[in-house]
Amino acid sequence: MGNFGQSGILSAGQITHLAAYLQLPPPDAPPLPMADIQASWDLVIPVTSRPFTPEHERNWENYTGVILRDAGQVAIFDGDTNEELIRLSTGFAVHILRSSSTGRYFYAIGRDGLVTMIDLWTTVPTIVANVKGCHDARSVDGSKFPGFEDTYIIEGCYWPPQYVVYDGLTLEPKQRVDLPMVDIEGTTLIENRVASIVASHNAPVWVIALKEAGIVSVVDYSDPAGVDFPITANINTEKFLHDGGFDHTGHYFLVAANTSNKMVVIDLADQSLAATIDTGDKPHPGRGVNWLDPDFGWVNATPHIGEGKVTVYGADPVGRPDVAWQIVRDIPLPSAGSLFIKSHDASPWVLVDMTLSATGHDQDICAIFKATGTLDHCFTVAKNGKAVHMEFNKDGSEVWVSDWATDGAVIVLDSTTLEEIRRFTGLPTPTGKFNVYNTAYDIY
Ligand code: DHE
C-alpha cells in the first residue's frame, strides 16, 4: 500500500471514500456477445482487392515480426536484407503473433482481444482485417490441416470464458462458443481462461489448453457447412495449464501445468493424455524445444520460472520407448526466472533465457551444447533491459534475442559461434519474435 496520505496525494476524506469504494462488491465482468463481436469486425481490404501473387520480390518466408509490447505495435523485418519494413498498430499490450498455415498472413493478438490480420504479399505488409472477440486474450491460431489451409482462425479468451472462430481470410465472425465451466475435480468455475492453442496436424482440430479447468479441449473445425465449431473432446490433465507446443513429429502437444510443476503430454492421434512429467518449480517452456540428444534420441525440454534448471525428457515413443516421457537430464542454470527455450536443427545450441532472474542474470542467456547435453556457457546479450525470447531465422543460421526495455533492441547472433552479427536498436519494448517460416511450420 502506498503512503498516499503522508505524501499528500490524498486527503483524509478521500482515503475514507476510497476505502469505502474498495469494499463495494465488484460489478460482474462484462460478457462479449456475438452482436458486439460482429460490430467490431473491420474488413479493411477485401480478398478480391488483395494480390494473387506476391507484389514484391522479397523472401517473405524469412520475414520476422517483432512484438513492440508497450507500443501496441508489431515491427516486421526482412530477414534477408535486414530492413525494418513497417510498424503496424495491433492492439493493447500486443502479446504474440502466429502465422497462417501458408505463412502469407500474420495474426496478432492484443491483450484487449483484438485480432489483427497482416498480409505479407502486399508491397509493404498491410493490415487487411481486424476484429475483437474477447475483452482479454493471449492466444490465436489458424487452421492447418490439409484442405483447411488459411480457412479458419480461432481466438481464445481470458475473458469472457469463450472462444471465437473467424473466417481465415476475412476475420468475419463465424461462431462464439462458451467454455465448459467445470474443472478436473468437477468443481464449478467462475473463470476458465484459454491459454495455449495449437492447430493439430492429425485432424482438422485445434487443441486448446483451459487454464483453470486443467482440461485440454479439442475444437473441431471440419463442419462442411462451416458454421459449427464444437468441442468434441475434453481431456483431463493437471492445473493450471499455460504454454506449450509440439514434439518433433507434431503428434504430441506438450503443455505446462505450472502450479502442479508438471508437463502434460497429449497424444493428438487418439486425443488422450499420454503422460505427465514431474519437472521443477513452475515449468515455462514457451512452445518448448526439440532436439536429437546423442544418448536419448529425440528429446523435448522446459526451463522453469521458480528454479534454475532445464528439465529434458525423452520424446520419441517409437524410436526410444525406454525413455519416452522420462526425465533424461536435469541441466542446472545459474539462475531461476526462465521464460523461453529454443533451438533449430542448423544450430548446435539450445538457448534459454532467465528474464525474471532476481540474482543478476536477467540480461543473460545460456547455451546448452546438444552434442553433450550439458550447459556450455552463459553470456550477456541485453544492455538496456532484460534478455527475453529467442527466435531463429528461416535457415537457422541466426538467432534473434530481445533486449526488453523502453529503449530496447533485437540482438542477432550467429547461431553457431553465438557472436553478435547485428543489433536493431530504437525498438520500444521488444518481446516475442516470430519468423514466418518457423512459425507456420512449427519449427522449434
Ligand atoms: Fe505470455 C505465450 C499468457 C506474460 C511473452 N503467454 C503465451 C501463451 C500464453 C501466455 C497463454 C501461449 C500462447 C499460445 O501458444 O497459444 N503471458 C501470459 C500470461 O497470462 C502472462 C503470464 C501475464 C499476462 O498478464 O499476460 C504472460 N508473456 C508475458 C510477458 O510478460 C511476456 C514475457 C512479454 C509480454 O508480451 O508481455 C510474454 N508469451 C510471451 C511470448 C509468447 C507467450 C513471446 C510466445 C512464445 C512463443 O515462442 O510462442
PDB file of C-alpha atoms and ligand atoms in Angstrom, residues 67 69 93-96 98 111 138-140 158 193-197 211 242-244 284 286-287 339-340 342 388-389 404 431-434, ligand 1:
ATOM      1  CA  ILE A  67       6.241  -7.568 -30.833  1.00  0.00           C
ATOM      2  CA  ARG A  69       4.610  -4.659 -26.447  1.00  0.00           C
ATOM      3  CA  ALA A  93      -0.022  -4.666 -24.997  1.00  0.00           C
ATOM      4  CA  VAL A  94       0.061  -6.924 -28.044  1.00  0.00           C
ATOM      5  CA  HIS A  95       1.127 -10.397 -26.967  1.00  0.00           C
ATOM      6  CA  ILE A  96       2.065 -12.850 -29.732  1.00  0.00           C
ATOM      7  CA  ARG A  98       1.028 -16.686 -35.232  1.00  0.00           C
ATOM      8  CA  ARG A 111      -4.326  -8.323 -24.642  1.00  0.00           C
ATOM      9  CA  ARG A 138      -3.496 -14.178 -25.142  1.00  0.00           C
ATOM     10  CA  SER A 139      -3.803 -16.697 -27.982  1.00  0.00           C
ATOM     11  CA  VAL A 140      -4.814 -17.121 -31.603  1.00  0.00           C
ATOM     12  CA  TYR A 158      -9.001 -14.981 -20.962  1.00  0.00           C
ATOM     13  CA  ARG A 193      -9.018 -18.931 -19.404  1.00  0.00           C
ATOM     14  CA  VAL A 194      -7.930 -20.229 -22.797  1.00  0.00           C
ATOM     15  CA  ALA A 195      -4.134 -20.438 -22.552  1.00  0.00           C
ATOM     16  CA  SER A 196      -2.103 -22.017 -25.378  1.00  0.00           C
ATOM     17  CA  ILE A 197      -3.627 -23.156 -28.687  1.00  0.00           C
ATOM     18  CA  LYS A 211      -6.059 -22.949 -17.608  1.00  0.00           C
ATOM     19  CA  HIS A 242      -0.270 -22.363 -19.571  1.00  0.00           C
ATOM     20  CA  ASP A 243       2.163 -22.524 -22.524  1.00  0.00           C
ATOM     21  CA  GLY A 244       3.197 -25.407 -24.768  1.00  0.00           C
ATOM     22  CA  HIS A 284       7.584 -22.330 -18.552  1.00  0.00           C
ATOM     23  CA  GLY A 286       7.015 -21.195 -24.382  1.00  0.00           C
ATOM     24  CA  ARG A 287       6.402 -23.554 -27.301  1.00  0.00           C
ATOM     25  CA  LEU A 339      10.620 -17.902 -19.713  1.00  0.00           C
ATOM     26  CA  PHE A 340      11.711 -19.370 -23.041  1.00  0.00           C
ATOM     27  CA  LYS A 342      14.588 -22.536 -28.364  1.00  0.00           C
ATOM     28  CA  VAL A 388      13.836 -12.372 -23.448  1.00  0.00           C
ATOM     29  CA  HIS A 389      12.707 -14.890 -26.088  1.00  0.00           C
ATOM     30  CA  TRP A 404      13.283  -5.817 -23.437  1.00  0.00           C
ATOM     31  CA  THR A 431       9.393  -9.082 -26.580  1.00  0.00           C
ATOM     32  CA  GLY A 432       8.339 -12.057 -28.771  1.00  0.00           C
ATOM     33  CA  LYS A 433       9.697 -12.554 -32.300  1.00  0.00           C
ATOM     34  CA  PHE A 434       8.149 -14.776 -34.930  1.00  0.00           C
TER      35      PHE A 434
HETATM   36 FE1  DHE B   1       2.878 -14.646 -22.468  1.00  0.00          FE
HETATM   37  C1  DHE B   1       2.961 -17.067 -24.925  1.00  0.00           C
HETATM   38  C2  DHE B   1      -0.018 -15.945 -21.290  1.00  0.00           C
HETATM   39  C3  DHE B   1       3.117 -12.644 -19.717  1.00  0.00           C
HETATM   40  C4  DHE B   1       5.561 -13.097 -23.824  1.00  0.00           C
HETATM   41  N1  DHE B   1       1.728 -16.245 -22.977  1.00  0.00           N
HETATM   42  C5  DHE B   1       1.927 -17.117 -24.017  1.00  0.00           C
HETATM   43  C6  DHE B   1       0.862 -18.068 -24.044  1.00  0.00           C
HETATM   44  C7  DHE B   1       0.010 -17.746 -23.022  1.00  0.00           C
HETATM   45  C8  DHE B   1       0.553 -16.601 -22.352  1.00  0.00           C
HETATM   46  C9  DHE B   1      -1.273 -18.443 -22.651  1.00  0.00           C
HETATM   47  C10 DHE B   1       0.714 -19.229 -25.038  1.00  0.00           C
HETATM   48  C11 DHE B   1       0.020 -18.751 -26.297  1.00  0.00           C
HETATM   49  C12 DHE B   1      -0.078 -19.856 -27.351  1.00  0.00           C
HETATM   50  O1  DHE B   1       0.904 -20.569 -27.559  1.00  0.00           O
HETATM   51  O2  DHE B   1      -1.145 -20.020 -27.967  1.00  0.00           O
HETATM   52  N2  DHE B   1       1.761 -14.346 -20.773  1.00  0.00           N
HETATM   53  C13 DHE B   1       0.616 -14.985 -20.494  1.00  0.00           C
HETATM   54  C14 DHE B   1       0.097 -14.533 -19.224  1.00  0.00           C
HETATM   55  O3  DHE B   1      -1.008 -14.851 -18.709  1.00  0.00           O
HETATM   56  C15 DHE B   1       1.131 -13.725 -18.577  1.00  0.00           C
HETATM   57  C16 DHE B   1       1.832 -14.573 -17.520  1.00  0.00           C
HETATM   58  C17 DHE B   1       0.667 -12.486 -17.841  1.00  0.00           C
HETATM   59  C18 DHE B   1      -0.197 -11.513 -18.623  1.00  0.00           C
HETATM   60  O4  DHE B   1      -0.900 -10.733 -18.000  1.00  0.00           O
HETATM   61  O5  DHE B   1      -0.183 -11.520 -19.845  1.00  0.00           O
HETATM   62  C19 DHE B   1       2.067 -13.508 -19.771  1.00  0.00           C
HETATM   63  N3  DHE B   1       4.116 -13.116 -21.878  1.00  0.00           N
HETATM   64  C20 DHE B   1       4.049 -12.449 -20.728  1.00  0.00           C
HETATM   65  C21 DHE B   1       5.072 -11.450 -20.623  1.00  0.00           C
HETATM   66  O6  DHE B   1       5.253 -10.634 -19.675  1.00  0.00           O
HETATM   67  C22 DHE B   1       5.919 -11.583 -21.833  1.00  0.00           C
HETATM   68  C23 DHE B   1       7.329 -12.049 -21.431  1.00  0.00           C
HETATM   69  C24 DHE B   1       6.074 -10.280 -22.605  1.00  0.00           C
HETATM   70  C25 DHE B   1       4.748  -9.665 -22.941  1.00  0.00           C
HETATM   71  O7  DHE B   1       4.279  -9.868 -24.052  1.00  0.00           O
HETATM   72  O8  DHE B   1       4.165  -9.017 -22.123  1.00  0.00           O
HETATM   73  C26 DHE B   1       5.166 -12.649 -22.597  1.00  0.00           C
HETATM   74  N4  DHE B   1       4.054 -15.023 -24.070  1.00  0.00           N
HETATM   75  C27 DHE B   1       5.068 -14.217 -24.485  1.00  0.00           C
HETATM   76  C28 DHE B   1       5.605 -14.728 -25.727  1.00  0.00           C
HETATM   77  C29 DHE B   1       4.879 -15.893 -26.033  1.00  0.00           C
HETATM   78  C30 DHE B   1       3.899 -16.047 -24.982  1.00  0.00           C
HETATM   79  C31 DHE B   1       6.781 -14.124 -26.503  1.00  0.00           C
HETATM   80  C32 DHE B   1       5.027 -16.795 -27.265  1.00  0.00           C
HETATM   81  C33 DHE B   1       6.243 -17.660 -27.175  1.00  0.00           C
HETATM   82  C34 DHE B   1       6.427 -18.480 -28.427  1.00  0.00           C
HETATM   83  O9  DHE B   1       7.579 -18.657 -28.851  1.00  0.00           O
HETATM   84  O10 DHE B   1       5.421 -18.915 -28.993  1.00  0.00           O
END
